[in-house]
Coordinates of C-alpha atoms in Angstrom, one line a residue:
X1 CA -5.4 -36.0 -5.4
X2 CA -6.4 -34.2 -2.3
X3 CA -3.6 -31.6 -2.6
X4 CA -4.5 -31.0 -6.3
X5 CA -8.1 -30.6 -5.4
X6 CA -7.3 -28.4 -2.5
X7 CA -5.2 -25.9 -4.4
X8 CA -7.2 -25.9 -7.6
X9 CA -8.3 -22.5 -8.7
X10 CA -11.9 -21.5 -7.9
X11 CA -14.3 -21.8 -10.8
X12 CA -16.9 -19.2 -11.3
X13 CA -19.6 -18.8 -13.9
X14 CA -21.3 -15.7 -15.0
X15 CA -25.1 -15.7 -14.9
X16 CA -27.4 -12.8 -15.7
X17 CA -29.8 -12.4 -12.8
X18 CA -33.3 -11.3 -13.7
X19 CA -33.9 -7.7 -12.8
X20 CA -37.3 -8.5 -11.4
X21 CA -35.7 -10.3 -8.5
X22 CA -34.4 -7.0 -7.1
X23 CA -35.9 -3.8 -5.9
X24 CA -35.0 -0.2 -6.6
X25 CA -32.7 2.3 -5.0
X26 CA -29.9 0.2 -3.6
X27 CA -26.1 0.1 -4.0
X28 CA -25.1 -0.8 -7.5
X29 CA -22.0 -2.9 -7.2
X30 CA -20.8 -6.2 -8.6
X31 CA -20.6 -9.0 -6.1
X32 CA -18.8 -12.3 -6.7
X33 CA -19.7 -15.6 -5.0
X34 CA -18.0 -18.9 -5.7
X35 CA -18.8 -22.6 -5.4
X36 CA -16.6 -23.0 -2.4
X37 CA -18.3 -20.2 -0.5
X38 CA -20.5 -21.4 2.4
X39 CA -21.7 -19.9 5.6
X40 CA -24.0 -21.1 8.4
X41 CA -26.6 -18.8 9.9
X42 CA -26.5 -19.0 13.7
X43 CA -30.2 -19.7 14.2
X44 CA -30.8 -22.2 11.3
X45 CA -29.8 -25.8 11.1
X46 CA -28.7 -25.8 7.4
X47 CA -26.2 -24.1 5.2
X48 CA -27.2 -21.2 3.1
X49 CA -25.2 -19.3 0.4
X50 CA -24.2 -15.7 1.0
X51 CA -26.8 -14.3 -1.4
X52 CA -29.5 -15.9 0.8
X53 CA -27.9 -14.2 3.9
X54 CA -27.9 -10.9 2.1
X55 CA -31.6 -11.1 1.3
X56 CA -32.4 -12.4 4.8
X57 CA -30.6 -9.5 6.5
X58 CA -32.3 -7.0 4.3
X59 CA -35.7 -8.5 5.3
X60 CA -34.8 -8.7 8.9
X61 CA -33.9 -5.0 9.0
X62 CA -37.2 -4.3 7.3
X63 CA -35.5 -2.6 4.4
X64 CA -37.6 -2.3 1.3
X65 CA -34.6 -1.9 -0.9
X66 CA -32.9 -4.9 -2.4
X67 CA -29.7 -5.2 -4.3
X68 CA -30.0 -4.3 -8.0
X69 CA -27.4 -3.9 -10.7
X70 CA -27.6 -3.2 -14.4
X71 CA -24.3 -5.0 -15.0
X72 CA -23.8 -8.7 -15.2
X73 CA -23.3 -10.1 -11.6
X74 CA -21.1 -13.1 -10.9
X75 CA -22.9 -15.8 -8.9
X76 CA -22.8 -19.6 -9.0
X77 CA -25.5 -21.6 -10.6
X78 CA -25.9 -23.4 -7.2
X79 CA -26.4 -20.0 -5.6
X80 CA -28.9 -19.0 -8.2
X81 CA -30.9 -22.2 -7.6
X82 CA -30.9 -21.6 -3.9
X83 CA -32.1 -18.0 -4.5
X84 CA -34.9 -19.1 -6.7
X85 CA -35.8 -21.8 -4.2
X86 CA -36.2 -19.5 -1.3
X87 CA -37.6 -16.4 -3.1
X88 CA -39.7 -17.8 -5.9
X89 CA -43.0 -16.0 -6.4
X90 CA -45.4 -17.0 -3.6
X91 CA -49.0 -17.9 -3.8
X92 CA -51.7 -16.2 -1.5
X93 CA -51.2 -18.8 1.2
X94 CA -47.4 -18.5 1.5
X95 CA -47.7 -16.8 4.9
X96 CA -49.3 -19.9 6.3
X97 CA -46.1 -21.8 5.6
X98 CA -44.0 -19.4 7.6
X99 CA -45.3 -20.8 10.9
X100 CA -44.7 -24.3 9.6
X101 CA -41.1 -23.4 8.7
X102 CA -40.4 -22.1 12.2
X103 CA -42.2 -25.1 13.8
X104 CA -40.1 -27.5 11.6
X105 CA -36.9 -25.8 12.8
X106 CA -38.0 -26.1 16.4
X107 CA -39.1 -29.7 15.9
X108 CA -35.6 -30.6 14.8
X109 CA -34.1 -29.5 18.1
X110 CA -32.8 -32.5 20.2
X111 CA -34.7 -31.1 23.2
X112 CA -38.0 -30.6 21.3
X113 CA -40.1 -33.1 23.2
X114 CA -38.7 -32.1 26.6
X115 CA -39.6 -28.5 25.8
X116 CA -43.1 -29.5 24.7
X117 CA -43.5 -31.5 27.9
X118 CA -42.3 -28.6 30.0
X119 CA -44.7 -26.2 28.4
X120 CA -47.6 -28.6 28.8
X121 CA -46.8 -29.2 32.5
X122 CA -46.7 -25.4 33.1
X123 CA -49.9 -24.8 31.2
X124 CA -51.8 -27.5 33.2
X125 CA -50.4 -26.2 36.5
X126 CA -51.4 -22.7 35.6
X127 CA -54.9 -23.9 34.6
X128 CA -55.4 -25.9 37.8
X129 CA -54.1 -23.1 40.0
X130 CA -56.8 -20.8 38.7
X131 CA -59.7 -23.2 39.0
X132 CA -62.6 -22.1 41.3
X133 CA -66.1 -23.3 42.2
X134 CA -69.2 -21.4 40.9
X135 CA -71.7 -20.5 43.6
X136 CA -75.0 -22.4 43.8
X137 CA -74.3 -24.8 40.9
X138 CA -70.9 -26.0 42.2
X139 CA -69.3 -26.2 38.7
X140 CA -65.6 -26.0 38.5
X141 CA -64.3 -23.4 36.1
X142 CA -61.1 -21.4 35.1
X143 CA -60.9 -17.8 36.0
X144 CA -57.9 -15.3 36.1
X145 CA -59.9 -12.1 36.3
X146 CA -60.3 -10.5 39.8
X147 CA -63.6 -9.0 40.9
X148 CA -62.0 -5.5 40.9
X149 CA -60.9 -6.0 37.3
X150 CA -64.3 -7.3 36.3
X151 CA -66.0 -4.2 37.8
X152 CA -63.5 -2.0 36.0
X153 CA -64.4 -3.5 32.7
X154 CA -68.1 -3.3 33.6
X155 CA -67.8 0.5 34.3
X156 CA -66.6 1.0 30.8
X157 CA -69.4 -1.0 29.4
X158 CA -72.0 0.8 31.6
X159 CA -70.9 4.2 30.2
X160 CA -71.1 3.0 26.6
X161 CA -74.7 1.6 27.2
X162 CA -75.9 4.8 28.9
X163 CA -74.5 6.8 26.0
X164 CA -76.0 4.5 23.4
X165 CA -79.6 4.6 24.9
X166 CA -79.6 8.2 26.1
X167 CA -83.0 9.6 25.7
X168 CA -84.8 6.2 25.7
X169 CA -84.3 5.3 29.4
X170 CA -87.6 5.6 31.3
X171 CA -87.7 7.8 34.4
X172 CA -87.8 6.2 37.9
X173 CA -91.4 7.3 38.5
X174 CA -92.7 5.3 35.5
X175 CA -95.0 2.4 36.5
X176 CA -93.0 -0.1 34.5
X177 CA -89.8 0.9 36.3
X178 CA -91.5 0.6 39.6
X179 CA -92.7 -2.9 38.8
X180 CA -89.2 -4.0 37.8
X181 CA -87.8 -2.5 41.0
X182 CA -90.4 -4.2 43.1
X183 CA -89.6 -7.7 41.7
X184 CA -85.9 -7.0 42.0
X185 CA -86.3 -6.0 45.7
X186 CA -87.9 -9.4 46.4
X187 CA -85.0 -11.3 44.7
X188 CA -82.1 -9.5 46.2
X189 CA -82.3 -11.0 49.8
X190 CA -81.6 -14.4 48.2
X191 CA -78.7 -13.3 46.1
X192 CA -76.3 -12.4 48.9
X193 CA -74.5 -9.5 47.2
X194 CA -75.4 -6.8 49.8
X195 CA -72.2 -4.8 49.0
X196 CA -73.6 -3.8 45.6
X197 CA -75.7 -0.7 44.9
X198 CA -78.4 -2.1 42.6
X199 CA -79.9 0.3 39.9
X200 CA -82.7 -0.4 37.5
X201 CA -82.8 1.0 33.9
X202 CA -85.8 0.3 31.7
X203 CA -85.2 1.1 28.0
X204 CA -88.1 2.0 25.8
X205 CA -87.6 -0.5 23.0
X206 CA -89.5 -3.4 21.3
X207 CA -86.4 -5.6 21.7
X208 CA -87.0 -8.6 24.0
X209 CA -83.9 -8.5 26.1
X210 CA -82.5 -7.8 29.5
X211 CA -79.1 -8.0 31.1
X212 CA -77.2 -7.2 34.3
X213 CA -73.7 -5.6 34.3
X214 CA -71.4 -6.6 37.1
X215 CA -71.7 -4.0 39.8
X216 CA -75.5 -4.1 40.1
X217 CA -76.7 -2.3 37.0
X218 CA -79.9 -3.9 35.7
X219 CA -81.1 -3.1 32.2
X220 CA -84.5 -4.3 31.0
X221 CA -86.0 -3.6 27.5
X222 CA -89.7 -2.9 27.7
X223 CA -90.4 -5.2 24.8
X224 CA -89.7 -8.3 27.0
X225 CA -92.7 -7.4 29.2
X226 CA -95.0 -8.8 26.4
X227 CA -93.8 -12.3 27.3
X228 CA -92.8 -11.7 30.9
X229 CA -96.3 -10.5 31.7
X230 CA -96.5 -11.3 35.4
X231 CA -94.3 -11.0 38.4
X232 CA -93.1 -14.6 38.4
X233 CA -92.2 -14.5 34.7
X234 CA -90.4 -11.2 35.2
X235 CA -88.6 -12.7 38.2
X236 CA -87.5 -15.5 35.9
X237 CA -85.8 -13.0 33.6
X238 CA -84.2 -10.9 36.3
X239 CA -83.0 -13.9 38.3
X240 CA -81.4 -15.4 35.2
X241 CA -79.5 -12.2 34.5
X242 CA -78.6 -11.7 38.2
X243 CA -77.2 -15.3 38.1
X244 CA -74.7 -14.3 35.4
X245 CA -73.4 -11.6 37.8
X246 CA -73.4 -14.0 40.8
X247 CA -71.5 -16.6 38.9
X248 CA -69.1 -14.0 37.4
X249 CA -69.7 -15.3 33.9
X250 CA -68.2 -12.2 32.3
X251 CA -64.9 -12.8 34.0
X252 CA -65.0 -16.4 33.0
X253 CA -65.5 -15.5 29.4
X254 CA -62.7 -13.0 29.4
X255 CA -60.4 -15.5 31.1
X256 CA -61.1 -18.2 28.6
X257 CA -60.6 -15.8 25.7
X258 CA -57.2 -14.5 27.0
X259 CA -55.7 -17.7 28.4
X260 CA -57.3 -20.5 26.3
X261 CA -59.0 -19.4 23.0
X262 CA -56.4 -16.9 21.8
X263 CA -53.4 -19.1 22.6
X264 CA -55.0 -22.0 20.7
X265 CA -55.6 -19.8 17.7
X266 CA -51.9 -18.7 17.8
X267 CA -50.8 -22.3 18.0
X268 CA -52.9 -23.2 15.0
X269 CA -51.3 -20.3 13.0
X270 CA -47.9 -21.4 14.2
X271 CA -48.2 -24.9 12.8
X272 CA -49.7 -23.5 9.5
X273 CA -53.5 -23.9 10.0
X274 CA -55.3 -21.1 8.1
X275 CA -56.8 -18.3 10.3
X276 CA -60.4 -19.0 9.2
X277 CA -60.1 -22.7 10.1
X278 CA -58.6 -22.2 13.5
X279 CA -61.1 -19.4 14.5
X280 CA -64.1 -21.4 13.4
X281 CA -62.8 -24.5 15.1
X282 CA -62.2 -22.7 18.4
X283 CA -65.6 -21.0 18.1
X284 CA -67.7 -24.1 17.4
X285 CA -65.8 -26.5 19.7
X286 CA -65.0 -24.3 22.7
X287 CA -66.5 -20.8 22.7
X288 CA -70.2 -21.5 21.8
X289 CA -70.5 -24.6 23.9
X290 CA -69.0 -22.7 26.8
X291 CA -71.5 -19.9 26.4
X292 CA -74.4 -22.4 26.3
X293 CA -73.1 -24.0 29.5
X294 CA -73.1 -20.6 31.2
X295 CA -76.7 -19.9 30.0
X296 CA -77.9 -23.2 31.3
X297 CA -76.1 -22.6 34.6
X298 CA -77.8 -19.1 34.8
X299 CA -81.2 -20.8 34.2
X300 CA -80.5 -23.2 37.1
X301 CA -79.2 -20.6 39.5
X302 CA -81.9 -18.1 38.6
X303 CA -84.6 -20.7 39.1
X304 CA -83.3 -21.5 42.6
X305 CA -83.2 -17.8 43.5
X306 CA -86.7 -17.1 42.4
X307 CA -88.0 -20.1 44.2
X308 CA -86.3 -19.0 47.4
X309 CA -87.8 -15.5 46.9
X310 CA -91.3 -17.2 46.8
X311 CA -92.0 -16.8 43.1
X312 CA -93.7 -19.6 41.3
X313 CA -91.1 -21.7 39.5
X314 CA -93.6 -23.0 37.0
X315 CA -93.6 -19.5 35.5
X316 CA -90.2 -20.2 34.0
X317 CA -91.8 -22.9 31.8
X318 CA -94.5 -20.5 30.7
X319 CA -91.9 -17.8 29.9
X320 CA -89.8 -20.0 27.6
X321 CA -92.9 -21.4 25.9
X322 CA -93.9 -17.9 25.1
X323 CA -90.4 -17.2 23.9
X324 CA -90.5 -20.3 21.7
X325 CA -93.8 -19.1 20.1
X326 CA -92.2 -15.7 19.4
X327 CA -89.2 -17.4 17.8
X328 CA -91.5 -19.4 15.5
X329 CA -93.2 -16.2 14.4
X330 CA -89.9 -14.8 13.4
X331 CA -89.1 -17.8 11.3
X332 CA -87.3 -19.9 13.8
X333 CA -83.7 -19.9 15.1
X334 CA -80.4 -21.4 13.9
X335 CA -79.4 -24.9 15.1
X336 CA -78.3 -25.0 18.7
X337 CA -74.7 -25.9 17.9
X338 CA -74.4 -22.6 16.0
X339 CA -75.9 -20.5 18.8
X340 CA -74.5 -19.1 22.1
X341 CA -77.8 -19.9 23.9
X342 CA -79.6 -23.2 24.3
X343 CA -82.8 -23.5 22.3
X344 CA -86.1 -22.6 24.1
X345 CA -87.3 -26.2 23.8
X346 CA -84.2 -27.6 25.5
X347 CA -84.5 -25.0 28.2
X348 CA -88.1 -26.0 28.9
X349 CA -87.1 -29.7 29.2
X350 CA -84.2 -28.8 31.6
X351 CA -86.4 -26.5 33.8
X352 CA -88.9 -29.3 34.2
X353 CA -86.2 -31.6 35.5
X354 CA -85.2 -28.9 38.1
X355 CA -88.8 -28.3 39.2
X356 CA -88.7 -30.7 42.2
X357 CA -85.5 -29.1 43.5
X358 CA -87.1 -25.6 43.1
X359 CA -90.2 -26.7 45.0
X360 CA -88.0 -27.9 47.8
X361 CA -86.2 -24.5 47.9
X362 CA -89.6 -22.8 48.1
X363 CA -90.6 -25.1 51.0
X364 CA -87.4 -24.4 52.9
X365 CA -88.0 -20.6 52.6
X366 CA -91.5 -20.9 54.3
X367 CA -93.1 -19.4 51.2
X368 CA -96.6 -20.6 52.1
X369 CA -96.7 -18.1 54.9
X370 CA -95.3 -15.3 52.8
X371 CA -97.8 -15.9 50.0
X372 CA -100.7 -15.7 52.5
X373 CA -99.5 -12.3 53.7
X374 CA -99.2 -11.2 50.0
X375 CA -102.8 -12.3 49.3
X376 CA -104.1 -10.4 52.4
X377 CA -102.1 -7.3 51.4
X378 CA -103.6 -7.4 47.9
X379 CA -107.2 -7.7 49.3
X380 CA -106.5 -4.7 51.5
X381 CA -105.6 -2.7 48.4
X382 CA -108.9 -3.5 46.8
X383 CA -108.1 -6.5 44.5
X384 CA -105.3 -8.2 42.6
X385 CA -102.6 -6.1 41.1
X386 CA -102.0 -6.3 37.3
X387 CA -98.5 -7.6 38.0

């Protein structure tokens, strides 16, 4: 029986392949496949018929031409079923299953769990190796960006900002610019970044904003002076922005984006999770909470800096109460979990909890003597200054 079966003639059947399955401009020739024909692709763990290999190799070489013939082509019914199984018309989400297919092939490997464990150990070791402590707050964080690289990125950002606001930057002799410079000069001795050349740019705009670019470039929008209407409130704003530079928050954000957020999104795509789901998940679960953590940390560091510089820490509460009123005038703000910043109300509550520590910093700096000298100086000038 085995001999008869072994030497039996090969049986073929003629099946007309639908022309829509093939593209134009390719070699027109009749190809014959039989039931006994099998071949194993080297990187897959299952057998595929030759017609599947033909289509696969065409796709792999990025050729847009597929095999077409106007004549009847001899294939097996089994081969036709396999062809239709692998190349049936796909729905709009077919590309999401490609990652699942590759993942399923990898999962079937005998060494799959060993490889996953090895990758996990390497990832944890890399993460722990690049952990560092944030100045003042003492928080541990992941960072792979060097200070030189951070300053290089900041230079590009600086040129873009100067180009964007060209013609709206107030001259150095402007009273508003001099006021900002005066407050900054009082803060800098407590910062400890003497190697930087600090520059102040006041932008004539109603926008209530301020920021500091790594490298000592301070940008203040004149609109924020309506709420930061005294020196201590302005010191709260500047100290907060300086704290971002002192803590290297921009480098931390870039590190998290390159080494944590993007790999997680790629892994989600690899296992077949849609792009929009993976991106929203990473944004809501990791990115936005991380940004709020940095903002709260900058509030804390900034409050300690301004207290050491002998500004009134209570002014921070007044500043955020004024900001909260402005937000209500504009119709409110989105929920905190959808924002990159803590709400003004939560900031006020947190600042009140830090008030005792800020007062202690002020006492350690012997600010009572400094404030007496400041009062005598103002009297000598003929009365209190508007700032």
